[in-house]
Coordinates of C-alpha atoms in Angstrom, one line a residue:
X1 CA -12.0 -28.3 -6.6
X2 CA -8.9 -28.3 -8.4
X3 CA -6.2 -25.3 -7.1
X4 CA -7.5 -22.1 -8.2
X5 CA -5.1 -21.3 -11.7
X6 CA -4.5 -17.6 -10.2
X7 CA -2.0 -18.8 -7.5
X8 CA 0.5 -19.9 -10.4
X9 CA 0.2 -16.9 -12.4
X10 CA 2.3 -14.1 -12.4
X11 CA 0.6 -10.3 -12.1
X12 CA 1.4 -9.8 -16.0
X13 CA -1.2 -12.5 -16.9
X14 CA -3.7 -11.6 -14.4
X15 CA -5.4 -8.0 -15.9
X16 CA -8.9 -8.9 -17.6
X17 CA -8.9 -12.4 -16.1
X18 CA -12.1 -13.7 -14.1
X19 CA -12.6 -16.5 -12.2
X20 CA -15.3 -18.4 -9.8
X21 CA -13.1 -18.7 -6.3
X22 CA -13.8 -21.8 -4.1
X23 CA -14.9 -18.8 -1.9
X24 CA -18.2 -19.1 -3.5
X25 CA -17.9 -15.8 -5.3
X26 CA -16.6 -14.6 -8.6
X27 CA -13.7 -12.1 -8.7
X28 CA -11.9 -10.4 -11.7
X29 CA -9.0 -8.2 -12.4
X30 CA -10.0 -5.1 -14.1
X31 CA -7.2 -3.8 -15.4
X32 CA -6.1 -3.4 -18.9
X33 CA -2.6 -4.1 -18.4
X34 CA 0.5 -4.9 -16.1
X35 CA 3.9 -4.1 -17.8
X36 CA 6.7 -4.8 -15.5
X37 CA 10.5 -5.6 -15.8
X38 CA 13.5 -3.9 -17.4
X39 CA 13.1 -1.6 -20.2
X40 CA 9.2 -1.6 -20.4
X41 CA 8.7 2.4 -20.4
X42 CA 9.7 2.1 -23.7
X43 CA 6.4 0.0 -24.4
X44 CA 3.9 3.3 -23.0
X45 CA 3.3 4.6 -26.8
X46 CA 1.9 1.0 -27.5
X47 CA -0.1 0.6 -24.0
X48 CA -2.1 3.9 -24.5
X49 CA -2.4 3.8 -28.6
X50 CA -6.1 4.2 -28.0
X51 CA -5.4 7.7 -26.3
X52 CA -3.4 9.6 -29.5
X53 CA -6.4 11.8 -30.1
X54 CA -6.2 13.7 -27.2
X55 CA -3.9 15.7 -24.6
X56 CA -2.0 12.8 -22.1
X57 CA -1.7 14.8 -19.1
X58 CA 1.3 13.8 -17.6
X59 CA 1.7 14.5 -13.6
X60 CA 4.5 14.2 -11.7
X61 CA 6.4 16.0 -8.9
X62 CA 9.9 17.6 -9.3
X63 CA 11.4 14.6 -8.0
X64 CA 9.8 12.1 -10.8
X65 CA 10.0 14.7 -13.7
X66 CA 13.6 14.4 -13.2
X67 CA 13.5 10.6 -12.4
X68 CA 11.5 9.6 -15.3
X69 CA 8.3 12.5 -16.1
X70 CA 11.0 13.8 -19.0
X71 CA 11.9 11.1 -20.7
X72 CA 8.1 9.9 -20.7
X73 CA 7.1 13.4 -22.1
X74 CA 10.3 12.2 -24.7
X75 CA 8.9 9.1 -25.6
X76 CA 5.5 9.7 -26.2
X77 CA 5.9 13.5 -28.2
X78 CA 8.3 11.6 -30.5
X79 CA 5.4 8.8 -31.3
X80 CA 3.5 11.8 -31.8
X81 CA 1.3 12.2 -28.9
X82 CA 0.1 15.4 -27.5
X83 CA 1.2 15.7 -23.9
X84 CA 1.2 18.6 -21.0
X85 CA 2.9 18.6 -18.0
X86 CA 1.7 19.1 -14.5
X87 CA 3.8 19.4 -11.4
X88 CA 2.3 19.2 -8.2
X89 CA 3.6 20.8 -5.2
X90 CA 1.9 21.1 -1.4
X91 CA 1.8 24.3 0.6
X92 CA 3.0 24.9 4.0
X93 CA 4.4 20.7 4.0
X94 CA 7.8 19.6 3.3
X95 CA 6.6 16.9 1.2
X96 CA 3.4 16.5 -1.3
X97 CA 0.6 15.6 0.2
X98 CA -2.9 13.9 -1.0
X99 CA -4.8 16.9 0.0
X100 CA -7.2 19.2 -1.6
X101 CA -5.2 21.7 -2.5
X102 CA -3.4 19.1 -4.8
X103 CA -6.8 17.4 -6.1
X104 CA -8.0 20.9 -7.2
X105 CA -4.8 21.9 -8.6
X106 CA -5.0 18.8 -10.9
X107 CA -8.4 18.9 -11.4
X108 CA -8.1 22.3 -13.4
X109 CA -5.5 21.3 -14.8
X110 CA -7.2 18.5 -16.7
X111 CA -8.7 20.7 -19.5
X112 CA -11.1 19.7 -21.9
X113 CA -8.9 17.9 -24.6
X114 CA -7.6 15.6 -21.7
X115 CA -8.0 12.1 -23.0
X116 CA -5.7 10.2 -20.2
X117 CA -4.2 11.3 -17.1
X118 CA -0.6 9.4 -16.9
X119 CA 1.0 9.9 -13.6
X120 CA 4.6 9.3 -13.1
X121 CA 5.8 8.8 -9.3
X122 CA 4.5 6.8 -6.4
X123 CA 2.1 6.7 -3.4
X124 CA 0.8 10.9 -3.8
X125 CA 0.8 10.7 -7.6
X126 CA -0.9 7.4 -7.7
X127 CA -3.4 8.1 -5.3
X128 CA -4.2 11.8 -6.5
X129 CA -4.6 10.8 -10.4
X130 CA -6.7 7.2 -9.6
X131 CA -9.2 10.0 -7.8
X132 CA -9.1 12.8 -10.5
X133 CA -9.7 10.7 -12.7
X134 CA -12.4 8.5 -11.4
X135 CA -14.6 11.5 -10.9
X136 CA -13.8 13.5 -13.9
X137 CA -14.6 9.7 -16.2
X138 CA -11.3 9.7 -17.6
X139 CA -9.1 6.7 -17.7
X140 CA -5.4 6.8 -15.5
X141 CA -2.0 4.8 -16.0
X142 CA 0.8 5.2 -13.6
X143 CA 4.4 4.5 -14.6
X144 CA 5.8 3.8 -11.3
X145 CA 8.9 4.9 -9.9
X146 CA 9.7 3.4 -6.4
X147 CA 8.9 0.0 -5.1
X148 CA 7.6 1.9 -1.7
X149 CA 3.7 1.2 -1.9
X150 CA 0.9 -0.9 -2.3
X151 CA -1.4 1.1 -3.5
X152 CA -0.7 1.1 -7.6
X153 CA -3.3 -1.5 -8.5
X154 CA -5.8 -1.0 -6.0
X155 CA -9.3 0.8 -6.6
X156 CA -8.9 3.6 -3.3
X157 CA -7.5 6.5 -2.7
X158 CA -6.1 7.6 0.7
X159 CA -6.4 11.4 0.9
X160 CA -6.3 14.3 3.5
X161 CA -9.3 15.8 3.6
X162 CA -9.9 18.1 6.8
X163 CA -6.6 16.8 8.6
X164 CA -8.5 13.3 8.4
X165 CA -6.7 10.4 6.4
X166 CA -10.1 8.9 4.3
X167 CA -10.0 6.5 1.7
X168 CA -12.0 7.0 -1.0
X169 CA -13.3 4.6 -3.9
X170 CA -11.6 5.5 -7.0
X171 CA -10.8 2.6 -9.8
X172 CA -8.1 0.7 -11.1
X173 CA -5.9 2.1 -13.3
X174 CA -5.7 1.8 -17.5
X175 CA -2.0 0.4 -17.2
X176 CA 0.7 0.0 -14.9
X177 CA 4.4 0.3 -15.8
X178 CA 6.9 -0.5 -13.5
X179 CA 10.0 -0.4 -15.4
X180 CA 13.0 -2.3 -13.2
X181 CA 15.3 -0.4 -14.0
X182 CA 13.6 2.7 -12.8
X183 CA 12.6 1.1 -9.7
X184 CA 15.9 -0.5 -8.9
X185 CA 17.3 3.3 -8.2
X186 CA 15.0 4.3 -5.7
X187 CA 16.1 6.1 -2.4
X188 CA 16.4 3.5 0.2
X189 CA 14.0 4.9 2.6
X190 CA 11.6 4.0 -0.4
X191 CA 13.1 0.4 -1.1
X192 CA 12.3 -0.1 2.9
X193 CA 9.0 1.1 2.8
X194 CA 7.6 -1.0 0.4
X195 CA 9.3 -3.5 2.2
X196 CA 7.7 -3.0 5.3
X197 CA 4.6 -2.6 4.1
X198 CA 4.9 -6.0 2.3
X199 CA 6.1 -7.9 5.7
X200 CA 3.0 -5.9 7.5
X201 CA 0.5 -8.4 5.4
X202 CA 1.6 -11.0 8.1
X203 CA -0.4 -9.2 10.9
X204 CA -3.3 -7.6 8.1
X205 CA -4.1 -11.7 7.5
X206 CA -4.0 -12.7 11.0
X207 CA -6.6 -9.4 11.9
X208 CA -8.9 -10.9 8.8
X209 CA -8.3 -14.6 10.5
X210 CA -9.6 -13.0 13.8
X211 CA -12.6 -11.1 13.0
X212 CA -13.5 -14.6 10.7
X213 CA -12.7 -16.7 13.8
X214 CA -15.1 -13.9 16.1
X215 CA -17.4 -12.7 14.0
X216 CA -17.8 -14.6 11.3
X217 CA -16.8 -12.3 8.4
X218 CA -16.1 -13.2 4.9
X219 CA -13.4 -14.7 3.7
X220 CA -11.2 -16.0 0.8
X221 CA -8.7 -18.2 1.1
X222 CA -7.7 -18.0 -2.2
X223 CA -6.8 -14.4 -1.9
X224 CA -5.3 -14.9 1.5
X225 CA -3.3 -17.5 -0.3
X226 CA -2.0 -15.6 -3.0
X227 CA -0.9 -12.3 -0.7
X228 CA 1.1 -14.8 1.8
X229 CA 2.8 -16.5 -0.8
X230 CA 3.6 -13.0 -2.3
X231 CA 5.2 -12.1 1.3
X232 CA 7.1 -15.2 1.4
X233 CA 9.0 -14.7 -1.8
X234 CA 9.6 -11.1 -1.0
X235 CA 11.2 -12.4 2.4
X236 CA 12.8 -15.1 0.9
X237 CA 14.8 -12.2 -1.3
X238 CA 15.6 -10.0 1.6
X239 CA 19.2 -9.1 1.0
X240 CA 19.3 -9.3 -2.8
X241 CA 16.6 -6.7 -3.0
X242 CA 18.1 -4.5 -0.9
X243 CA 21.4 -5.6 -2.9
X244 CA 19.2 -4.1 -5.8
X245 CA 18.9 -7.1 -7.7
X246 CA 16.8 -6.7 -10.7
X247 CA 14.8 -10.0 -10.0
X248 CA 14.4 -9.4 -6.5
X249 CA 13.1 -5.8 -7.0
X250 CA 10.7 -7.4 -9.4
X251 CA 9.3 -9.8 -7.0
X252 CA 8.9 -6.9 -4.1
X253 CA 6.8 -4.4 -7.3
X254 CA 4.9 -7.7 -8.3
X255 CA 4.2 -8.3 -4.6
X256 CA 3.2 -4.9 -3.8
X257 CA 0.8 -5.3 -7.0
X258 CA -0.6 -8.5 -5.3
X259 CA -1.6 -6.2 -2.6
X260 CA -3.6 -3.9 -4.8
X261 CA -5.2 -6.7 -6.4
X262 CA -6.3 -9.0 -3.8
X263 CA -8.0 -5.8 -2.1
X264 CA -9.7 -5.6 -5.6
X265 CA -10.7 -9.4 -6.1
X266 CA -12.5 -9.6 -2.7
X267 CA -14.2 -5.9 -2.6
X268 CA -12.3 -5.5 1.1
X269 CA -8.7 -4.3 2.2
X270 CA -8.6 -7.5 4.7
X271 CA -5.7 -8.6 2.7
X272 CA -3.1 -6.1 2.7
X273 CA -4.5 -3.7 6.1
X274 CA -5.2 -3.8 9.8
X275 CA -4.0 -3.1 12.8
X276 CA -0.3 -2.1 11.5
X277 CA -1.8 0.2 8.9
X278 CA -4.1 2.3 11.0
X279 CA -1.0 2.6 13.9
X280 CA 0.4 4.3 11.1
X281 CA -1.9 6.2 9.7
X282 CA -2.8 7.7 13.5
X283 CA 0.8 8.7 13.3
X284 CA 1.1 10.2 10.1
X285 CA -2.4 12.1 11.1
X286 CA -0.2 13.0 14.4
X287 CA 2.4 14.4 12.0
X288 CA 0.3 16.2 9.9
X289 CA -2.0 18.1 12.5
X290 CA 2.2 19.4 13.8
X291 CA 2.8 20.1 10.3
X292 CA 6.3 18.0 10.5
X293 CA 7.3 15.2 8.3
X294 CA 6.4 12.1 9.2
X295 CA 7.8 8.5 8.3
X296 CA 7.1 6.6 4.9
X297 CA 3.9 5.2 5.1
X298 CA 6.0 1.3 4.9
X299 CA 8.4 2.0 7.3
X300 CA 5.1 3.4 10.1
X301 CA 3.8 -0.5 9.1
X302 CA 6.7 -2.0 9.7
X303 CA 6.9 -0.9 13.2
X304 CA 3.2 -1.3 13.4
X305 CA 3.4 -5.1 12.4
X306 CA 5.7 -5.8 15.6
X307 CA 3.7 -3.8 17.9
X308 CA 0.9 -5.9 16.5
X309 CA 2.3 -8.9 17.1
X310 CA 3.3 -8.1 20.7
X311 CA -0.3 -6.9 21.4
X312 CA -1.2 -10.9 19.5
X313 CA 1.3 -12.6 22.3
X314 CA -0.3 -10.6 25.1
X315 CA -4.0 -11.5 24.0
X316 CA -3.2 -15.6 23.0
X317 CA -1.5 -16.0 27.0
X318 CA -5.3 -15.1 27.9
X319 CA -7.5 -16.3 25.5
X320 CA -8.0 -18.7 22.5
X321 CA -9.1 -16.7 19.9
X322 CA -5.9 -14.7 19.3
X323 CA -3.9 -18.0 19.7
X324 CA -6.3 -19.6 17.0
X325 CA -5.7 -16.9 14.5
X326 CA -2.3 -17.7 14.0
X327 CA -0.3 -14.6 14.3
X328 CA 3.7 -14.3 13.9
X329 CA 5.4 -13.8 16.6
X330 CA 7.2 -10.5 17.5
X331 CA 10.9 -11.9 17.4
X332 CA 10.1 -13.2 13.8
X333 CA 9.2 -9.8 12.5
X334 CA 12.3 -8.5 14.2
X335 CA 14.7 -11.1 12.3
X336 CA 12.9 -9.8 8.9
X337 CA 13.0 -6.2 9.6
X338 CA 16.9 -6.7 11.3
X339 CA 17.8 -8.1 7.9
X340 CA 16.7 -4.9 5.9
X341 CA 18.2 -3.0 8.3
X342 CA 14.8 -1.2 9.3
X343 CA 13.8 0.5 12.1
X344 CA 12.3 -1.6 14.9
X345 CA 10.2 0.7 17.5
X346 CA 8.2 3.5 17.4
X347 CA 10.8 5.5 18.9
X348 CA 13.0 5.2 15.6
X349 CA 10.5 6.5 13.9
X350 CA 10.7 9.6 16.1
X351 CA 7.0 8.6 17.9
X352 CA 6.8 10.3 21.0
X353 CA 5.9 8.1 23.9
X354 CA 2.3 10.0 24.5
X355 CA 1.3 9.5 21.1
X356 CA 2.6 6.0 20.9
X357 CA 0.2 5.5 24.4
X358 CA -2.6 7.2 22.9
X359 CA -2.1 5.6 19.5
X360 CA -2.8 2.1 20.9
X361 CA -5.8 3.5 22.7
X362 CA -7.8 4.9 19.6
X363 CA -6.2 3.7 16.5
X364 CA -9.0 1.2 16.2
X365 CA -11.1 3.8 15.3
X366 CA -9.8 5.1 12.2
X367 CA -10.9 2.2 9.8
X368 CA -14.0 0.3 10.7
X369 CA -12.1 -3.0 10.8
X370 CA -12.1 -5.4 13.3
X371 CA -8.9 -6.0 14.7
X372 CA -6.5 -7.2 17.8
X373 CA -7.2 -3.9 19.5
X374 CA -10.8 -3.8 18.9
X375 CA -10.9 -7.7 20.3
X376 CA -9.0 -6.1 23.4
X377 CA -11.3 -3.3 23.8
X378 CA -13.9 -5.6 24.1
X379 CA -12.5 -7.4 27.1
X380 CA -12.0 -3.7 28.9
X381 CA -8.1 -4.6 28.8
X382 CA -7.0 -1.8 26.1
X383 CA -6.2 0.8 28.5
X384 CA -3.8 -2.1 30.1
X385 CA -2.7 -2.8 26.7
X386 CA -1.6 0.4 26.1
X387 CA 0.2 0.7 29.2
X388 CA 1.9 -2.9 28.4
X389 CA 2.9 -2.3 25.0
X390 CA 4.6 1.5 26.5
X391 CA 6.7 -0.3 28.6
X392 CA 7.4 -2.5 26.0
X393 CA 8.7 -0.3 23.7
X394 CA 9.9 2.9 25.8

C-alpha cells in the first residue's frame, strides 16, 4: 500500500478528511476547520458565519480577555454578531480549575439564544467549553492563546470532579484558531509546557509499543507515525521556538494539534498519554487535595517522560520486552529538556520525596492503560522500582 497521504499533510488540510489506514480501519477528522498562522483571528467572523443568528458566548478568563477575549468581542460585534461575555473564575484556588463549580457557572450562563460557545484561552477554557457544549448540543470553537497543551483538537475533557482528575468524552471542536502571533507572546512557563508535553509523546509511544508487544492491543502505525514525526520537527526547532520564532511556534501549535487528532483518528489516547501523563496527573491530584498550585500540566510530563525512561532502562537490564519496545533513553530526554532550559526532576517541580515514592507506586492506577509500571507490577518489582527511581532522583 502506497504511504498513507495524511503523513504529508499539514493539520490545515486535515479537518473533514477520511481515510482507510493500512491499520485495517477507517479514521476521519471531524472538525470543521483548522486556522493557524499569523493574523488568522481576523478570519473568526468568516469561520462561524453560520452562527450570526444567535448569541456567541464568548468565555475566557481575566488573563485571555485581556490577551485576546476583547478584541474577539471587537471583531465579531463590528461584523455584527451578537456576543456576551463570560469570565470564569475558581474558588478557594489560585488558578481556574476544570471543576464543577466552573462547568455550572458556564452552563447557566449559556442562555437560550446561545448559538455557539467560543472560548478564548487554553487548557481550562478548552476543556470546560468542549464539555458544556457537548452536553448542552451546541457547537464550540476555541481561539487559542498559548502553545502549552494538547488538548485543543481532541474529543475529552479532563475535569475535577470530586478531587478526582476524570476525562470525560466530549467532541471536537467547530474551529480552531491559533493565531501566531497571539501564541508567540505566551508566558514562558506556557511555551515550556507545551513543550514538554510534546517531547512526553516519546515515552506515551513506547507504553502503546509495550502493551502491543505484551498484550496484544491495537495499533496504528500510521498514527504512531504521524505523532513521532510531529515530535521530531518540534525537537528539531528547540531553540528557535523558545527564540519565539513565528515558524517554530507554528510547528510546536500544529504538533500539539497532531496530538489531539491522532487521539481522535484511532478512538484511544495511546498516542499522546501514558506513564508520563498519569505521574502528572497523580501530582497535580496531590496538589489539589493541599489546595496549592501545582506545575503546568507539560512541564509535570516532562519530568514524567525521564522518570519514565529511567523506570524503561531498569526494566530492559531484566527483561526483553521493555528492550523490544524501543524506549529513549533517559540522557536523551535530558539533552532535549537541557536545551529548553526545563526542569529536570521531580524535585524542581517542588514534588516532595513521599509523594514522588508513592506516586510511582499507584500512578498506574489512574488511567486504565497499560504501561511500564503496570508491566513492573506484574513481576512484584514496583515496590523496588519505587525505591530505585527515589534514589535516583532524591
Amino acid at each position: 500500500m502506497d504511504k498513507p497521504k495524511i503523513l504529508d499533510m499539514n493539520v490545515g488540510e486535515m479537518p473533514n478528511y477520511r481515510y482507510l489506514c493500512t491499520c485495517g480501519r477507517e479514521h476521519g477528522v471531524d472538525i470543521n476547520r483548522i486556522e493557524m498562522g499569523k493574523g488568522v483571528i481576523e478570519k473568526l467572523p468568516e469561520i462561524i458565519q453560520k452562527f450570526k443568528d444567535k448569541t456567541v458566548l464568548i468565555v475566557c478568563d481575566d488573563n485571555t480577555f485581556k490577551i485576546a477575549g476583547e478584541r474577539v468581542q471587537n471583531i465579531l460585534e463590528s461584523n455584527g454578531f451578537k456576543t456576551r461575555i463570560h469570565v470564569a473564575y475558581s474558588l478557594d484556588y489560585p488558578i481556574l480549575i476544570p471543576d464543577a463549580f466552573t462547568v455550572g457557572r458556564l452552563m447557566i450562563a449559556a442562555e437560550d439564544d446561545t448559538g455557539l460557545i467560543l472560548g478564548v484561552g487554553s487548557g481550562t477554557i478548552n476543556d470546560v467549553c468542549k464539555i458544556v457544549s457537548y452536553k448542552m448540543k451546541l457547537d464550540s470553537v476555541i481561539v487559542c492563546t498559548a502553545p502549552s497543551m494538547d488538548g485543543y483538537a481532541s474529543t475529552l475533557s479532563p475535569l475535577i470532579v470530586d478531587k478526582q482528575k476524570i476525562t470525560y468524552p466530549s467532541h471536537y471542536p467547530y474551529a480552531i484558531v491559533a493565531d501566531v502571533d497571539i501564541m508567540k507572546d505566551a508566558p514562558l512557563e506556557m511555551l515550556r509546557a507545551g513543550f514538554g508535553d510534546i517531547v512526553g509523546k516519546y515515552t506515551a509511544l513506547t507504553d502503546w509499543r509495550l502493551t502491543v508487544i505484551v498484550n496484544k492491543e491495537y495499533y496504528c502505525d500510521t498514527t504512531a507515525k504521524l505523532m513521532q514525526n510531529a515530535v521530531d520537527k518540534v525537537v528539531e526547532n528547540t531553540e528557535r521556538y523558545f527564540a519565539r520564532e513565528a515558524d517554530a511556534i507554528y510547528n510546536v501549535t500544529e504538533a500539539l494539534m497532531l496530538a489531539g487528532i491522532s487521539m481522535g483518528l484511532v478512538g484511544i489516547s495511546r498516542p499522546a498519554s501514558g506513564s508520563e501523563h498519569h505521574l502528572a496527573h497523580f501530582w497535580e491530584l496531590d496538589a489539589l487535595a493541599k489546595g496549592i498550585e501545582h506545575p503546568l500540566h507539560g512541564n509535570s510530563v516532562g519530568v514524567g517522560s525521564i522518570i519514565t525512561s529511567e523506570a524503561y532502562r531498569i526494566m530492559s537490564e531484566k527483561f526483553e520486552e521493555p528492550k523490544a519496545a524501543n524506549p529513549p533513553s533517559p540522557e536523551l530526554l535530558r539533552d532535549i529538556y537541557r536545551r529548553a532550559d526545563m526542569p529536570l526532576t521531580p524535585k524542581e517541580l517542588g514534588i516532595e520525596k513521599d509523594v514522588f515514592h508513592n506516586s510511582i507506586r499507584n500512578a498506574y492506577r489512574i488511567r486504565p492503560r497499560y504501561t511500564i509500571f503496570n508491566y513492573t507490577k506484574d513481576r512484584a518489582l514496583l515496590d523496588k522500582m519505587a525505591d530505585d527511581l527515589t534514589d535516583i532522583f532524591y
